[in-house]
Amino acid sequence: MSRDSAVDVDGATQVVGVIGWPVKHSLSPPMHNAALRAIGLNWVYVAFEVHPEGIAEAMAGLRGLAIRGLNVTIPHKAAVVPHLDEISPVSRTLGVVNTIDNVDGHLSGDSTDGPGFMRALAEAGEGVTENRVVLIGAGGSARAVALAVAEDAPAELVIVNRTPQRAIELAELVKQAADFEAVRAVGLDSPELAEVVTAAHVIIDSTPVGMYPDVDVAPVISPAWLRSCQLVCDLTYNPRDTVLLRAAREAGARVLDGTGMLVHQGAIAFERWTGQDAPVEVMRLALLEALDDFSRSPDH
Ligand code: NAP
């Protein structure tokens, strides 16, 4: 991996970054620094490891040091909310933010995961409008994606989860927040699951099943239910080629891995901070290079 900083840091360099715990394996610094370099901004993007008990101090530091913006990752996405001056409607619904914009000490928060997923889908030449969509999982990423999918009026959105109650709650949230009625919940062990999955146009796996280091587990749904007319998406990006995507490809289906969503959620944050179009291909290349470095490194 190149160890170049984004710029030759000088007295005018502006700082953006990410807070998380732990954060040292974050792929955001290489992705954003490549983008900052590409458009020649005198900015640098750094990772801040913030202990969960240190959130109030970190947010005061963000204002006090005039850090221009932050991405927020696990476990801080909900904890930062009380420290912000303003949050977007989608963040209010979800109760989390992944992006903070600091304009002269005024902190506004947003969640760019859902729109990031929708941009990745569009990039793959797909949409959900009038299509049947199955979303597996009801955790943080599923909540963001479910709201974004519902905004685009699919024929039906079926939320499938290991803990059925969480799927029911997410379906209710979607009904109320997106004013969308064609949503229902199904348990992962429900007898109707085979039929539901087989009938779907777009299948989205938002579980960590198949994520590093447990890459050789069984996929979260049976490969026998997949069809060549489907698009199968996995939000997991490490590895890119998950056990589910391999099964989908074998069934002749099209696939979308999690790197597109990761690039685009970052691109939306980048655009918010800098006011400039994000160099998406530069970000993608840097992300893929960092993922390759990660998989080759013995230090993880
Ligand atoms: P999360 O909030 O912990 O939610 C995990 C979900 O997966 C829950 O619904 C959980 O079900 C389900 N689940 C976990 N283990 C399972 C298993 N063995 N079998 C069946 N279901 C299982 O996680 P998250 O933050 O949404 O992240 C999930 C995945 O998305 C991760 O791989 C993460 O890297 C990826 N992600 C990608 C992006 C991107 O930009 N591409 C962004 C965010 C997340 P229960 O409710 O029953 O526990």
Short mmCIF file of C-alpha atoms and ligand atoms in Angstrom, two decimals:
data_model
loop_
_atom_site.label_atom_id
_atom_site.label_comp_id
_atom_site.label_asym_id
_atom_site.label_seq_id
_atom_site.Cartn_x
_atom_site.Cartn_y
_atom_site.Cartn_z
CA MET A 1 0.00 0.00 0.00
CA SER A 2 1.21 3.52 -0.77
CA ARG A 3 2.05 5.42 2.42
CA ASP A 4 1.70 8.85 0.78
CA SER A 5 -0.48 11.27 2.72
CA ALA A 6 -3.25 12.99 0.81
CA VAL A 7 -1.24 16.16 0.45
CA ASP A 8 1.95 17.75 1.68
CA VAL A 9 0.45 18.78 4.99
CA ASP A 10 0.95 22.47 5.76
CA GLY A 11 -0.61 25.12 7.96
CA ALA A 12 -3.73 25.35 5.81
CA THR A 13 -4.50 21.63 5.57
CA GLN A 14 -8.07 20.76 6.57
CA VAL A 15 -8.85 17.54 8.38
CA VAL A 16 -11.64 15.02 7.86
CA GLY A 17 -11.72 11.49 9.22
CA VAL A 18 -13.49 8.56 10.78
CA ILE A 19 -14.18 7.65 14.40
CA GLY A 20 -14.65 4.05 15.50
CA TRP A 21 -13.52 1.48 18.06
CA PRO A 22 -11.48 -0.27 16.80
CA VAL A 23 -10.74 1.61 13.59
CA LYS A 24 -7.23 0.72 12.49
CA HIS A 25 -8.49 -1.61 9.72
CA SER A 26 -10.89 0.99 8.31
CA LEU A 27 -10.79 1.18 4.52
CA SER A 28 -12.01 4.77 4.53
CA PRO A 29 -8.62 6.53 4.95
CA PRO A 30 -7.07 5.09 1.75
CA MET A 31 -10.32 5.59 -0.16
CA HIS A 32 -10.83 9.23 0.87
CA ASN A 33 -7.18 10.25 0.69
CA ALA A 34 -6.98 8.92 -2.86
CA ALA A 35 -10.03 11.04 -3.72
CA LEU A 36 -8.63 14.17 -2.03
CA ARG A 37 -5.34 13.72 -3.89
CA ALA A 38 -7.14 13.20 -7.19
CA ILE A 39 -8.97 16.50 -7.01
CA GLY A 40 -6.03 18.35 -5.48
CA LEU A 41 -7.64 19.50 -2.23
CA ASN A 42 -5.36 20.50 0.65
CA TRP A 43 -7.22 18.14 2.99
CA VAL A 44 -6.24 14.95 4.78
CA TYR A 45 -8.43 12.07 6.08
CA VAL A 46 -7.39 10.30 9.28
CA ALA A 47 -8.75 7.54 11.54
CA PHE A 48 -9.44 8.41 15.19
CA GLU A 49 -9.77 5.53 17.61
CA VAL A 50 -12.35 6.76 20.12
CA HIS A 51 -13.26 4.73 23.19
CA PRO A 52 -17.03 4.46 23.74
CA GLU A 53 -16.69 6.45 26.96
CA GLY A 54 -14.88 9.23 25.11
CA ILE A 55 -17.61 10.24 22.66
CA ALA A 56 -18.52 13.55 24.35
CA GLU A 57 -14.86 14.62 24.39
CA ALA A 58 -14.41 13.53 20.77
CA MET A 59 -17.39 15.59 19.66
CA ALA A 60 -16.15 18.62 21.58
CA GLY A 61 -12.78 18.09 19.88
CA LEU A 62 -14.44 17.97 16.48
CA ARG A 63 -15.87 21.45 17.10
CA GLY A 64 -12.86 22.81 18.96
CA LEU A 65 -10.33 21.70 16.36
CA ALA A 66 -12.58 22.64 13.44
CA ILE A 67 -12.28 19.18 11.93
CA ARG A 68 -14.27 19.60 8.74
CA GLY A 69 -16.21 16.33 8.84
CA LEU A 70 -16.30 12.80 10.17
CA ASN A 71 -17.50 9.39 9.21
CA VAL A 72 -18.82 7.47 12.17
CA THR A 73 -18.54 3.72 12.41
CA ILE A 74 -19.22 0.95 14.91
CA PRO A 75 -19.91 1.37 17.83
CA HIS A 76 -20.56 5.13 17.76
CA LYS A 77 -23.31 5.61 15.16
CA ALA A 78 -26.08 6.14 17.72
CA ALA A 79 -23.94 7.59 20.51
CA VAL A 80 -22.95 10.70 18.52
CA VAL A 81 -26.55 11.75 17.82
CA PRO A 82 -27.17 13.71 21.08
CA HIS A 83 -24.04 15.77 20.37
CA LEU A 84 -25.21 17.08 16.99
CA ASP A 85 -27.06 20.31 16.20
CA GLU A 86 -29.12 18.78 13.41
CA ILE A 87 -29.79 15.37 11.88
CA SER A 88 -31.39 14.40 8.58
CA PRO A 89 -34.89 12.90 8.51
CA VAL A 90 -33.50 9.45 7.66
CA SER A 91 -31.04 9.61 10.55
CA ARG A 92 -33.87 10.63 12.86
CA THR A 93 -35.83 7.57 11.75
CA LEU A 94 -32.87 5.22 12.06
CA GLY A 95 -31.44 6.80 15.21
CA VAL A 96 -27.93 6.70 13.76
CA VAL A 97 -25.57 8.77 11.64
CA ASN A 98 -22.51 7.70 9.67
CA THR A 99 -21.50 11.15 8.43
CA ILE A 100 -21.06 14.44 10.27
CA ASP A 101 -20.59 17.74 8.49
CA ASN A 102 -19.02 20.55 10.54
CA VAL A 103 -19.75 23.98 9.11
CA ASP A 104 -18.35 26.70 11.41
CA GLY A 105 -19.11 24.62 14.50
CA HIS A 106 -22.63 23.63 13.40
CA LEU A 107 -22.70 19.82 13.33
CA SER A 108 -25.18 18.06 11.05
CA GLY A 109 -25.50 14.29 10.81
CA ASP A 110 -26.76 12.02 8.07
CA SER A 111 -26.84 8.35 7.14
CA THR A 112 -25.45 7.75 3.67
CA ASP A 113 -25.62 3.92 3.70
CA GLY A 114 -29.09 3.62 2.13
CA PRO A 115 -28.46 6.11 -0.69
CA GLY A 116 -25.01 4.54 -1.12
CA PHE A 117 -26.60 1.14 -1.70
CA MET A 118 -29.11 2.61 -4.16
CA ARG A 119 -26.32 4.29 -6.15
CA ALA A 120 -24.44 0.99 -6.32
CA LEU A 121 -27.59 -0.75 -7.53
CA ALA A 122 -28.13 1.90 -10.21
CA GLU A 123 -24.51 1.56 -11.26
CA ALA A 124 -25.18 -2.16 -11.78
CA GLY A 125 -28.01 -1.14 -14.11
CA GLU A 126 -30.69 -2.22 -11.63
CA GLY A 127 -33.52 -0.68 -9.69
CA VAL A 128 -36.16 -1.95 -7.31
CA THR A 129 -39.19 -0.05 -8.61
CA GLU A 130 -42.04 -2.52 -9.24
CA ASN A 131 -39.70 -5.43 -8.45
CA ARG A 132 -40.04 -7.99 -5.67
CA VAL A 133 -37.23 -7.50 -3.17
CA VAL A 134 -36.09 -9.83 -0.38
CA LEU A 135 -33.87 -8.28 2.29
CA ILE A 136 -32.18 -10.75 4.62
CA GLY A 137 -31.22 -9.27 8.00
CA ALA A 138 -32.72 -6.58 10.20
CA GLY A 139 -29.61 -4.98 11.73
CA GLY A 140 -28.00 -1.59 11.16
CA SER A 141 -27.27 -1.91 7.44
CA ALA A 142 -30.65 -3.59 6.78
CA ARG A 143 -32.52 -0.71 8.42
CA ALA A 144 -30.79 1.85 6.21
CA VAL A 145 -31.26 -0.22 3.04
CA ALA A 146 -34.90 -1.08 3.80
CA LEU A 147 -35.87 2.60 4.01
CA ALA A 148 -34.02 3.47 0.81
CA VAL A 149 -35.54 0.52 -1.07
CA ALA A 150 -39.06 1.42 0.10
CA GLU A 151 -38.60 5.00 -1.20
CA ASP A 152 -38.26 3.54 -4.71
CA ALA A 153 -41.62 1.71 -4.57
CA PRO A 154 -40.85 -1.97 -5.10
CA ALA A 155 -43.78 -4.30 -5.83
CA GLU A 156 -43.05 -5.91 -2.48
CA LEU A 157 -40.34 -5.82 0.19
CA VAL A 158 -39.97 -8.97 2.29
CA ILE A 159 -37.71 -8.67 5.32
CA VAL A 160 -36.27 -12.00 6.44
CA ASN A 161 -34.49 -12.35 9.75
CA ARG A 162 -33.12 -15.01 12.08
CA THR A 163 -34.90 -13.28 14.98
CA PRO A 164 -38.39 -12.84 13.48
CA GLN A 165 -39.40 -10.10 15.94
CA ARG A 166 -36.67 -7.79 14.59
CA ALA A 167 -37.97 -8.30 11.04
CA ILE A 168 -41.49 -7.45 12.22
CA GLU A 169 -40.23 -4.27 13.89
CA LEU A 170 -38.30 -3.22 10.80
CA ALA A 171 -41.33 -3.84 8.58
CA GLU A 172 -43.38 -1.60 10.90
CA LEU A 173 -40.70 1.09 10.79
CA VAL A 174 -40.71 1.02 6.98
CA LYS A 175 -44.51 1.21 6.88
CA GLN A 176 -44.59 4.24 9.08
CA ALA A 177 -41.47 6.13 8.04
CA ALA A 178 -41.63 5.51 4.29
CA ASP A 179 -45.45 5.40 4.12
CA PHE A 180 -45.07 2.10 2.26
CA GLU A 181 -47.55 -0.72 2.81
CA ALA A 182 -46.20 -3.57 0.62
CA VAL A 183 -43.71 -4.73 3.24
CA ARG A 184 -43.85 -7.86 5.39
CA ALA A 185 -41.65 -9.91 7.68
CA VAL A 186 -40.71 -13.58 7.39
CA GLY A 187 -38.55 -15.68 9.71
CA LEU A 188 -35.38 -17.24 8.33
CA ASP A 189 -36.76 -20.68 9.26
CA SER A 190 -40.25 -20.07 7.86
CA PRO A 191 -41.62 -22.77 5.49
CA GLU A 192 -42.63 -20.02 3.03
CA LEU A 193 -39.06 -18.77 2.64
CA ALA A 194 -38.20 -20.94 -0.38
CA GLU A 195 -41.18 -19.57 -2.31
CA VAL A 196 -40.47 -15.98 -1.26
CA VAL A 197 -36.81 -16.13 -2.31
CA THR A 198 -37.52 -17.93 -5.57
CA ALA A 199 -40.10 -15.30 -6.55
CA ALA A 200 -37.79 -12.34 -5.83
CA HIS A 201 -36.19 -10.18 -8.51
CA VAL A 202 -33.62 -8.67 -6.16
CA ILE A 203 -32.18 -10.46 -3.10
CA ILE A 204 -30.10 -8.46 -0.63
CA ASP A 205 -28.09 -10.21 2.09
CA SER A 206 -27.31 -7.76 4.89
CA THR A 207 -26.09 -10.38 7.37
CA PRO A 208 -22.40 -10.92 8.14
CA VAL A 209 -22.69 -14.59 7.09
CA GLY A 210 -19.61 -15.33 4.96
CA MET A 211 -17.65 -12.33 6.24
CA TYR A 212 -13.94 -12.71 7.05
CA PRO A 213 -12.70 -14.79 8.84
CA ASP A 214 -15.66 -17.23 8.56
CA VAL A 215 -15.67 -17.22 4.79
CA ASP A 216 -16.45 -20.90 4.19
CA VAL A 217 -19.78 -21.25 5.97
CA ALA A 218 -23.07 -22.19 4.31
CA PRO A 219 -24.86 -19.20 2.74
CA VAL A 220 -27.71 -17.70 4.74
CA ILE A 221 -30.29 -19.06 2.24
CA SER A 222 -30.31 -22.25 0.18
CA PRO A 223 -28.56 -21.92 -3.22
CA ALA A 224 -31.33 -24.17 -4.60
CA TRP A 225 -33.73 -21.20 -4.38
CA LEU A 226 -31.68 -18.91 -6.65
CA ARG A 227 -32.60 -18.25 -10.28
CA SER A 228 -30.76 -16.89 -13.31
CA CYS A 229 -33.23 -13.98 -13.65
CA GLN A 230 -32.30 -12.59 -10.21
CA LEU A 231 -29.83 -10.02 -8.94
CA VAL A 232 -28.20 -11.18 -5.71
CA CYS A 233 -26.53 -8.51 -3.59
CA ASP A 234 -24.32 -9.08 -0.56
CA LEU A 235 -23.45 -6.06 1.60
CA THR A 236 -20.42 -7.88 2.98
CA TYR A 237 -17.31 -6.56 1.23
CA ASN A 238 -14.58 -8.61 2.94
CA PRO A 239 -14.34 -10.86 1.06
CA ARG A 240 -15.97 -9.41 -2.03
CA ASP A 241 -16.78 -12.83 -3.36
CA THR A 242 -18.88 -14.29 -0.57
CA VAL A 243 -20.23 -17.80 -0.35
CA LEU A 244 -23.68 -16.45 -1.33
CA LEU A 245 -22.39 -14.61 -4.40
CA ARG A 246 -20.50 -17.69 -5.54
CA ALA A 247 -23.70 -19.74 -5.24
CA ALA A 248 -25.65 -17.04 -7.09
CA ARG A 249 -23.17 -17.00 -9.93
CA GLU A 250 -23.37 -20.78 -10.21
CA ALA A 251 -27.15 -20.42 -10.52
CA GLY A 252 -26.56 -17.98 -13.39
CA ALA A 253 -27.78 -14.95 -11.40
CA ARG A 254 -26.18 -11.51 -11.58
CA VAL A 255 -24.33 -10.42 -8.46
CA LEU A 256 -23.46 -7.19 -6.67
CA ASP A 257 -20.85 -7.22 -3.93
CA GLY A 258 -20.61 -4.82 -0.97
CA THR A 259 -17.80 -2.66 -2.32
CA GLY A 260 -20.17 -0.57 -4.46
CA MET A 261 -22.20 0.48 -1.41
CA LEU A 262 -19.04 1.20 0.55
CA VAL A 263 -17.65 3.41 -2.21
CA HIS A 264 -20.89 5.28 -2.72
CA GLN A 265 -21.69 5.91 0.96
CA GLY A 266 -18.20 7.42 1.12
CA ALA A 267 -18.69 9.37 -2.10
CA ILE A 268 -21.87 10.98 -0.73
CA ALA A 269 -20.02 12.02 2.45
CA PHE A 270 -17.13 13.36 0.36
CA GLU A 271 -19.51 15.44 -1.73
CA ARG A 272 -21.18 16.83 1.39
CA TRP A 273 -17.86 17.96 2.92
CA THR A 274 -16.09 19.21 -0.18
CA GLY A 275 -18.99 20.43 -2.33
CA GLN A 276 -17.34 18.65 -5.27
CA ASP A 277 -18.23 15.54 -7.25
CA ALA A 278 -16.46 12.54 -5.77
CA PRO A 279 -13.98 10.79 -8.07
CA VAL A 280 -15.80 7.49 -7.66
CA GLU A 281 -13.46 5.35 -9.79
CA VAL A 282 -10.43 6.63 -7.89
CA MET A 283 -12.15 5.75 -4.61
CA ARG A 284 -13.08 2.30 -5.86
CA LEU A 285 -9.54 1.51 -7.01
CA ALA A 286 -8.08 2.64 -3.67
CA LEU A 287 -10.66 0.58 -1.78
CA LEU A 288 -9.98 -2.56 -3.82
CA GLU A 289 -6.24 -2.10 -3.35
CA ALA A 290 -6.69 -1.72 0.41
CA LEU A 291 -8.88 -4.84 0.50
CA ASP A 292 -6.19 -6.77 -1.38
CA ASP A 293 -3.57 -5.51 1.09
CA PHE A 294 -5.80 -6.61 3.96
CA SER A 295 -6.24 -10.11 2.60
CA ARG A 296 -2.46 -10.46 2.04
CA SER A 297 -1.48 -9.02 5.45
CA PRO A 298 -0.76 -11.43 8.32
CA ASP A 299 -1.60 -8.60 10.79
CA HIS A 300 -5.37 -9.06 11.21
P1 NAP B 1 -25.77 -6.00 12.50
O1 NAP B 1 -26.39 -4.69 12.82
O2 NAP B 1 -25.05 -6.73 13.59
O3 NAP B 1 -26.93 -6.97 11.94
C1 NAP B 1 -26.65 -8.27 11.60
C2 NAP B 1 -27.90 -8.95 11.03
O4 NAP B 1 -27.50 -10.22 10.52
C3 NAP B 1 -28.99 -9.22 12.06
O5 NAP B 1 -30.25 -9.12 11.45
C4 NAP B 1 -28.71 -10.66 12.50
O6 NAP B 1 -29.87 -11.37 12.88
C5 NAP B 1 -28.21 -11.26 11.19
N1 NAP B 1 -27.29 -12.37 11.44
C6 NAP B 1 -26.10 -12.31 12.08
N2 NAP B 1 -25.51 -13.53 12.09
C7 NAP B 1 -26.37 -14.36 11.44
C8 NAP B 1 -26.35 -15.74 11.14
N3 NAP B 1 -25.30 -16.52 11.48
N4 NAP B 1 -27.38 -16.28 10.46
C9 NAP B 1 -28.43 -15.51 10.10
N5 NAP B 1 -28.53 -14.18 10.37
C10 NAP B 1 -27.51 -13.61 11.03
O7 NAP B 1 -24.73 -5.89 11.30
P2 NAP B 1 -24.64 -4.76 10.15
O8 NAP B 1 -23.92 -3.58 10.67
O9 NAP B 1 -25.98 -4.58 9.54
O10 NAP B 1 -23.62 -5.46 9.12
C11 NAP B 1 -23.98 -6.64 8.43
C12 NAP B 1 -23.05 -6.88 7.24
O11 NAP B 1 -23.16 -5.78 6.35
C13 NAP B 1 -21.57 -6.98 7.60
O12 NAP B 1 -20.95 -7.95 6.79
C14 NAP B 1 -21.03 -5.61 7.27
O13 NAP B 1 -19.64 -5.63 6.92
C15 NAP B 1 -21.87 -5.27 6.06
N6 NAP B 1 -21.99 -3.81 5.82
C16 NAP B 1 -21.59 -3.36 4.61
C17 NAP B 1 -21.68 -2.02 4.32
C18 NAP B 1 -21.23 -1.55 2.96
O14 NAP B 1 -21.04 -0.34 2.80
N7 NAP B 1 -21.08 -2.44 2.01
C19 NAP B 1 -22.21 -1.12 5.27
C20 NAP B 1 -22.62 -1.63 6.51
C21 NAP B 1 -22.51 -2.99 6.78
P3 NAP B 1 -30.49 -11.30 14.38
O15 NAP B 1 -31.37 -10.09 14.39
O16 NAP B 1 -31.22 -12.57 14.52
O17 NAP B 1 -29.30 -11.19 15.32
#
